PDB file of C-alpha atoms in Angstrom:
ATOM      1  CA  MET A 243      -0.003   0.070  -0.047  1.00  0.00           C
ATOM      2  CA  THR A 244       1.460   3.455  -0.979  1.00  0.00           C
ATOM      3  CA  SER A 245       1.245   6.657   0.450  1.00  0.00           C
ATOM      4  CA  LEU A 246      -1.497   8.142  -2.164  1.00  0.00           C
ATOM      5  CA  ASP A 247      -3.656   4.734  -1.186  1.00  0.00           C
ATOM      6  CA  ILE A 248      -3.220   5.800   2.590  1.00  0.00           C
ATOM      7  CA  ALA A 249      -4.260   9.367   1.705  1.00  0.00           C
ATOM      8  CA  PHE A 250      -6.874   8.622  -0.722  1.00  0.00           C
ATOM      9  CA  LEU A 251      -8.446   6.155   2.309  1.00  0.00           C
ATOM     10  CA  ALA A 252      -8.255   8.821   4.875  1.00  0.00           C
ATOM     11  CA  THR A 253      -9.865  11.472   2.677  1.00  0.00           C
ATOM     12  CA  GLY A 254     -12.398   9.243   1.435  1.00  0.00           C
ATOM     13  CA  ALA A 255     -13.190   8.066   4.927  1.00  0.00           C
ATOM     14  CA  ILE A 256     -13.717  12.128   6.117  1.00  0.00           C
ATOM     15  CA  THR A 257     -15.775  12.601   3.170  1.00  0.00           C
ATOM     16  CA  VAL A 258     -18.149   9.490   3.929  1.00  0.00           C
ATOM     17  CA  ALA A 259     -18.130  10.563   7.555  1.00  0.00           C
ATOM     18  CA  ALA A 260     -19.112  14.591   6.623  1.00  0.00           C
ATOM     19  CA  ALA A 261     -21.754  13.089   4.017  1.00  0.00           C
ATOM     20  CA  LEU A 262     -23.411  10.935   6.756  1.00  0.00           C
ATOM     21  CA  LEU A 263     -23.316  13.694   9.136  1.00  0.00           C
ATOM     22  CA  ALA A 264     -24.392  16.304   6.831  1.00  0.00           C
ATOM     23  CA  VAL A 265     -27.732  13.926   6.443  1.00  0.00           C
ATOM     24  CA  THR A 266     -28.065  13.090   9.991  1.00  0.00           C
ATOM     25  CA  THR A 267     -27.701  16.374  11.966  1.00  0.00           C
ATOM     26  CA  ARG A 268     -31.068  17.829  12.837  1.00  0.00           C
ATOM     27  CA  HIS A 269     -29.440  21.445  13.132  1.00  0.00           C
ATOM     28  CA  LEU A 270     -29.835  22.705   9.336  1.00  0.00           C
ATOM     29  CA  VAL A 271     -26.652  25.213   9.602  1.00  0.00           C
ATOM     30  CA  HIS A 272     -24.717  22.431  10.629  1.00  0.00           C
ATOM     31  CA  SER A 273     -26.327  20.178   8.040  1.00  0.00           C
ATOM     32  CA  ALA A 274     -24.657  22.926   5.441  1.00  0.00           C
ATOM     33  CA  LEU A 275     -20.965  22.946   7.184  1.00  0.00           C
ATOM     34  CA  TRP A 276     -20.840  19.222   7.097  1.00  0.00           C
ATOM     35  CA  LEU A 277     -21.622  19.438   3.252  1.00  0.00           C
ATOM     36  CA  VAL A 278     -18.773  22.188   2.796  1.00  0.00           C
ATOM     37  CA  LEU A 279     -16.502  19.454   4.544  1.00  0.00           C
ATOM     38  CA  ALA A 280     -17.552  16.761   2.322  1.00  0.00           C
ATOM     39  CA  LEU A 281     -17.397  18.364  -0.967  1.00  0.00           C
ATOM     40  CA  GLY A 282     -13.903  19.739  -0.025  1.00  0.00           C
ATOM     41  CA  GLY A 283     -12.959  15.922   0.945  1.00  0.00           C
ATOM     42  CA  LEU A 284     -14.027  15.113  -2.312  1.00  0.00           C
ATOM     43  CA  ALA A 285     -11.993  17.558  -3.799  1.00  0.00           C
ATOM     44  CA  GLY A 286      -8.817  16.380  -1.464  1.00  0.00           C
ATOM     45  CA  CYS A 287      -9.982  12.949  -3.544  1.00  0.00           C
ATOM     46  CA  TYR A 288      -9.474  14.312  -6.858  1.00  0.00           C
ATOM     47  CA  LEU A 289      -6.196  16.069  -5.640  1.00  0.00           C
ATOM     48  CA  VAL A 290      -5.061  12.719  -4.673  1.00  0.00           C
ATOM     49  CA  LEU A 291      -5.776  10.914  -7.695  1.00  0.00           C
ATOM     50  CA  GLY A 292      -3.963  13.716  -9.695  1.00  0.00           C
ATOM     51  CA  ALA A 293      -6.986  15.484 -11.109  1.00  0.00           C
ATOM     52  CA  GLU A 294      -6.132  18.904  -9.756  1.00  0.00           C
ATOM     53  CA  LEU A 295      -8.580  20.839 -12.271  1.00  0.00           C
ATOM     54  CA  VAL A 296     -11.439  19.067 -11.105  1.00  0.00           C
ATOM     55  CA  ALA A 297     -10.618  19.299  -7.807  1.00  0.00           C
ATOM     56  CA  LEU A 298     -10.476  23.216  -7.993  1.00  0.00           C
ATOM     57  CA  VAL A 299     -13.891  23.275  -9.988  1.00  0.00           C
ATOM     58  CA  GLN A 300     -15.304  20.956  -7.113  1.00  0.00           C
ATOM     59  CA  VAL A 301     -14.378  23.434  -4.891  1.00  0.00           C
ATOM     60  CA  LEU A 302     -15.521  26.665  -7.275  1.00  0.00           C
ATOM     61  CA  VAL A 303     -18.206  25.803  -8.075  1.00  0.00           C
ATOM     62  CA  TYR A 304     -20.032  23.154  -5.235  1.00  0.00           C
ATOM     63  CA  VAL A 305     -18.416  24.846  -2.193  1.00  0.00           C
ATOM     64  CA  GLY A 306     -17.877  28.700  -3.496  1.00  0.00           C
ATOM     65  CA  ALA A 307     -21.196  28.591  -4.995  1.00  0.00           C
ATOM     66  CA  VAL A 308     -23.671  25.969  -4.153  1.00  0.00           C
ATOM     67  CA  VAL A 309     -22.755  25.648  -0.397  1.00  0.00           C
ATOM     68  CA  VAL A 310     -22.791  29.700  -0.046  1.00  0.00           C
ATOM     69  CA  LEU A 311     -25.972  29.686  -1.773  1.00  0.00           C
ATOM     70  CA  VAL A 312     -27.648  27.422   0.362  1.00  0.00           C
ATOM     71  CA  ILE A 313     -26.753  29.150   3.371  1.00  0.00           C
ATOM     72  CA  PHE A 314     -27.720  32.436   1.889  1.00  0.00           C
ATOM     73  CA  ALA A 315     -30.788  31.160   0.990  1.00  0.00           C
ATOM     74  CA  MET A 316     -31.749  29.627   5.251  1.00  0.00           C
ATOM     75  CA  MET A 317     -30.333  33.341   6.142  1.00  0.00           C
ATOM     76  CA  LEU A 318     -32.745  34.774   3.710  1.00  0.00           C
ATOM     77  CA  THR A 319     -35.833  32.767   4.629  1.00  0.00           C
ATOM     78  CA  ARG A 320     -34.776  33.188   8.039  1.00  0.00           C
ATOM     79  CA  ALA A 321     -34.953  29.389   8.003  1.00  0.00           C
ATOM     80  CA  PRO A 322     -35.034  27.261  11.558  1.00  0.00           C
ATOM     81  CA  ILE A 323     -31.175  27.385  13.514  1.00  0.00           C
ATOM     82  CA  GLY A 324     -31.811  24.382  15.526  1.00  0.00           C
ATOM     83  CA  PRO A 325     -33.715  21.383  15.189  1.00  0.00           C
ATOM     84  CA  SER A 326     -37.868  22.025  14.508  1.00  0.00           C
ATOM     85  CA  PRO A 327     -40.533  19.818  15.151  1.00  0.00           C
ATOM     86  CA  ASP A 328     -42.076  20.963  11.388  1.00  0.00           C
ATOM     87  CA  HIS A 329     -39.233  19.498   9.707  1.00  0.00           C
ATOM     88  CA  SER A 330     -38.713  15.779  11.623  1.00  0.00           C
ATOM     89  CA  THR A 331     -40.168  12.933  10.935  1.00  0.00           C
ATOM     90  CA  SER A 332     -41.269   9.972  12.450  1.00  0.00           C
ATOM     91  CA  ARG A 333     -38.774   6.450  13.617  1.00  0.00           C
ATOM     92  CA  LEU A 334     -41.251   4.644  11.206  1.00  0.00           C
ATOM     93  CA  HIS A 335     -39.822   6.897   8.093  1.00  0.00           C
ATOM     94  CA  ARG A 336     -36.325   7.159   9.682  1.00  0.00           C
ATOM     95  CA  LEU A 337     -36.597   3.755  10.007  1.00  0.00           C
ATOM     96  CA  LEU A 338     -37.558   2.934   6.256  1.00  0.00           C
ATOM     97  CA  ALA A 339     -34.849   5.862   4.724  1.00  0.00           C
ATOM     98  CA  ALA A 340     -32.571   3.587   6.684  1.00  0.00           C
ATOM     99  CA  VAL A 341     -33.393   0.515   4.902  1.00  0.00           C
ATOM    100  CA  LEU A 342     -33.923   2.016   1.479  1.00  0.00           C
ATOM    101  CA  GLY A 343     -30.575   3.854   1.670  1.00  0.00           C
ATOM    102  CA  ALA A 344     -28.727   0.448   2.621  1.00  0.00           C
ATOM    103  CA  GLY A 345     -30.764  -1.441   0.000  1.00  0.00           C
ATOM    104  CA  VAL A 346     -29.818   0.863  -2.807  1.00  0.00           C
ATOM    105  CA  THR A 347     -26.209   0.519  -1.107  1.00  0.00           C
ATOM    106  CA  ALA A 348     -26.003  -2.698  -1.595  1.00  0.00           C
ATOM    107  CA  LEU A 349     -27.413  -3.096  -4.926  1.00  0.00           C
ATOM    108  CA  LEU A 350     -24.432  -0.725  -6.266  1.00  0.00           C
ATOM    109  CA  LEU A 351     -21.933  -2.835  -4.412  1.00  0.00           C
ATOM    110  CA  ALA A 352     -23.260  -5.937  -6.122  1.00  0.00           C
ATOM    111  CA  VAL A 353     -22.625  -4.352  -9.520  1.00  0.00           C
ATOM    112  CA  LEU A 354     -19.208  -2.173  -8.659  1.00  0.00           C
ATOM    113  CA  LEU A 355     -17.420  -4.522  -6.465  1.00  0.00           C
ATOM    114  CA  PRO A 356     -17.097  -7.343  -9.554  1.00  0.00           C
ATOM    115  CA  LEU A 357     -15.711  -4.566 -11.678  1.00  0.00           C
ATOM    116  CA  GLY A 358     -12.631  -3.709  -9.390  1.00  0.00           C
ATOM    117  CA  GLY A 359     -11.073  -6.786 -10.330  1.00  0.00           C
ATOM    118  CA  GLU A 360     -10.682  -6.514 -13.787  1.00  0.00           C
ATOM    119  CA  VAL A 361      -7.432  -4.554 -14.621  1.00  0.00           C
ATOM    120  CA  VAL A 362      -8.464  -1.568 -17.081  1.00  0.00           C
ATOM    121  CA  ALA A 363      -5.392   0.238 -19.303  1.00  0.00           C
ATOM    122  CA  ARG A 364      -5.227   3.473 -18.040  1.00  0.00           C
ATOM    123  CA  THR A 365      -4.829   6.459 -20.759  1.00  0.00           C
ATOM    124  CA  PRO A 366      -3.232   9.281 -19.329  1.00  0.00           C
ATOM    125  CA  VAL A 367      -5.903  12.346 -19.156  1.00  0.00           C
ATOM    126  CA  SER A 368      -4.327  15.879 -19.898  1.00  0.00           C
ATOM    127  CA  THR A 369      -5.716  18.656 -17.662  1.00  0.00           C
ATOM    128  CA  THR A 370      -6.151  20.307 -21.428  1.00  0.00           C
ATOM    129  CA  GLY A 371      -8.479  17.441 -22.280  1.00  0.00           C
ATOM    130  CA  ILE A 372     -10.510  17.784 -18.899  1.00  0.00           C
ATOM    131  CA  ALA A 373     -10.545  21.803 -19.620  1.00  0.00           C
ATOM    132  CA  GLU A 374     -12.099  21.235 -23.413  1.00  0.00           C
ATOM    133  CA  ASP A 375     -14.391  18.831 -22.170  1.00  0.00           C
ATOM    134  CA  ILE A 376     -16.020  21.024 -19.121  1.00  0.00           C
ATOM    135  CA  PHE A 377     -15.494  24.196 -21.395  1.00  0.00           C
ATOM    136  CA  GLY A 378     -16.423  23.149 -25.107  1.00  0.00           C
ATOM    137  CA  THR A 379     -18.861  20.234 -25.045  1.00  0.00           C
ATOM    138  CA  TRP A 380     -20.415  20.760 -21.082  1.00  0.00           C
ATOM    139  CA  VAL A 381     -20.404  24.778 -21.408  1.00  0.00           C
ATOM    140  CA  TRP A 382     -24.018  24.959 -21.866  1.00  0.00           C
ATOM    141  CA  PRO A 383     -25.340  22.992 -18.655  1.00  0.00           C
ATOM    142  CA  PHE A 384     -22.307  24.340 -16.626  1.00  0.00           C
ATOM    143  CA  GLU A 385     -23.848  28.146 -17.494  1.00  0.00           C
ATOM    144  CA  ALA A 386     -27.630  26.609 -17.450  1.00  0.00           C
ATOM    145  CA  LEU A 387     -26.387  25.594 -13.768  1.00  0.00           C
ATOM    146  CA  SER A 388     -24.804  29.127 -12.963  1.00  0.00           C
ATOM    147  CA  LEU A 389     -27.911  30.763 -14.062  1.00  0.00           C
ATOM    148  CA  LEU A 390     -30.066  28.452 -12.374  1.00  0.00           C
ATOM    149  CA  LEU A 391     -28.110  29.345  -8.762  1.00  0.00           C
ATOM    150  CA  LEU A 392     -28.895  33.180  -9.452  1.00  0.00           C
ATOM    151  CA  ILE A 393     -32.416  32.758 -10.148  1.00  0.00           C
ATOM    152  CA  ALA A 394     -32.763  30.236  -6.993  1.00  0.00           C
ATOM    153  CA  LEU A 395     -30.433  33.177  -5.054  1.00  0.00           C
ATOM    154  CA  ILE A 396     -32.984  36.167  -6.361  1.00  0.00           C
ATOM    155  CA  GLY A 397     -36.162  34.079  -5.375  1.00  0.00           C
ATOM    156  CA  ALA A 398     -34.856  33.303  -1.996  1.00  0.00           C
ATOM    157  CA  PHE A 399     -34.253  37.293  -1.685  1.00  0.00           C
ATOM    158  CA  ALA A 400     -37.675  37.552  -3.024  1.00  0.00           C
ATOM    159  CA  VAL A 401     -39.073  35.179  -0.381  1.00  0.00           C
ATOM    160  CA  SER A 402     -37.465  36.654   2.589  1.00  0.00           C
ATOM    161  CA  ARG A 403     -39.133  40.280   1.668  1.00  0.00           C
ATOM    162  CA  LEU A 404     -42.508  38.910   1.598  1.00  0.00           C
ATOM    163  CA  THR A 405     -44.632  41.022   4.084  1.00  0.00           C
ATOM    164  CA  ARG A 406     -47.377  39.050   6.236  1.00  0.00           C
ATOM    165  CA  PRO A 407     -50.659  40.433   7.414  1.00  0.00           C
ATOM    166  CA  ALA A 408     -50.534  41.999  11.245  1.00  0.00           C
ATOM    167  CA  GLY A 409     -52.039  38.962  13.071  1.00  0.00           C
ATOM    168  CA  GLU A 410     -50.301  36.381  11.152  1.00  0.00           C
ATOM    169  CA  VAL A 411     -47.542  34.941  13.792  1.00  0.00           C
ATOM    170  CA  ARG A 412     -44.738  32.905  11.839  1.00  0.00           C
ATOM    171  CA  ARG A 413     -44.122  29.127  13.039  1.00  0.00           C
TER     172      ARG A 413
END
């Protein structure tokens, strides 16, 4: 086992742990911060694999844009900071979600584990090739995502500015 393998396992373990904490915590802001760590850990995995451009795009687009947008949307819409009884589910729903998640994981492992034994000849991928794919072939979906994020931010700002009638109490 090489030092790159150990570094990949360490960043992968941190990423998985942060992702699990992001979906299991009951605090919305804590969940967004765990998501930052999970996406940053994924960028670390890309760095260990030698895909520096993909790691940079991961940090810029997801950590720098998506998570910041989520945090701004929470602040602008005055989302509850702590645990909210309005957003909690019953134990049965959580159990069913865990069973469904375990089933999907088992199916993915059943498909992907047999592929791990095959030796695939690797061709070196250059940063130029990845950049041409991202900003050539995939430029329109990339731009559509940025437009969608802008529309979501404007929508969150508009929702935060709505006025309520005088007698209405916010839950």
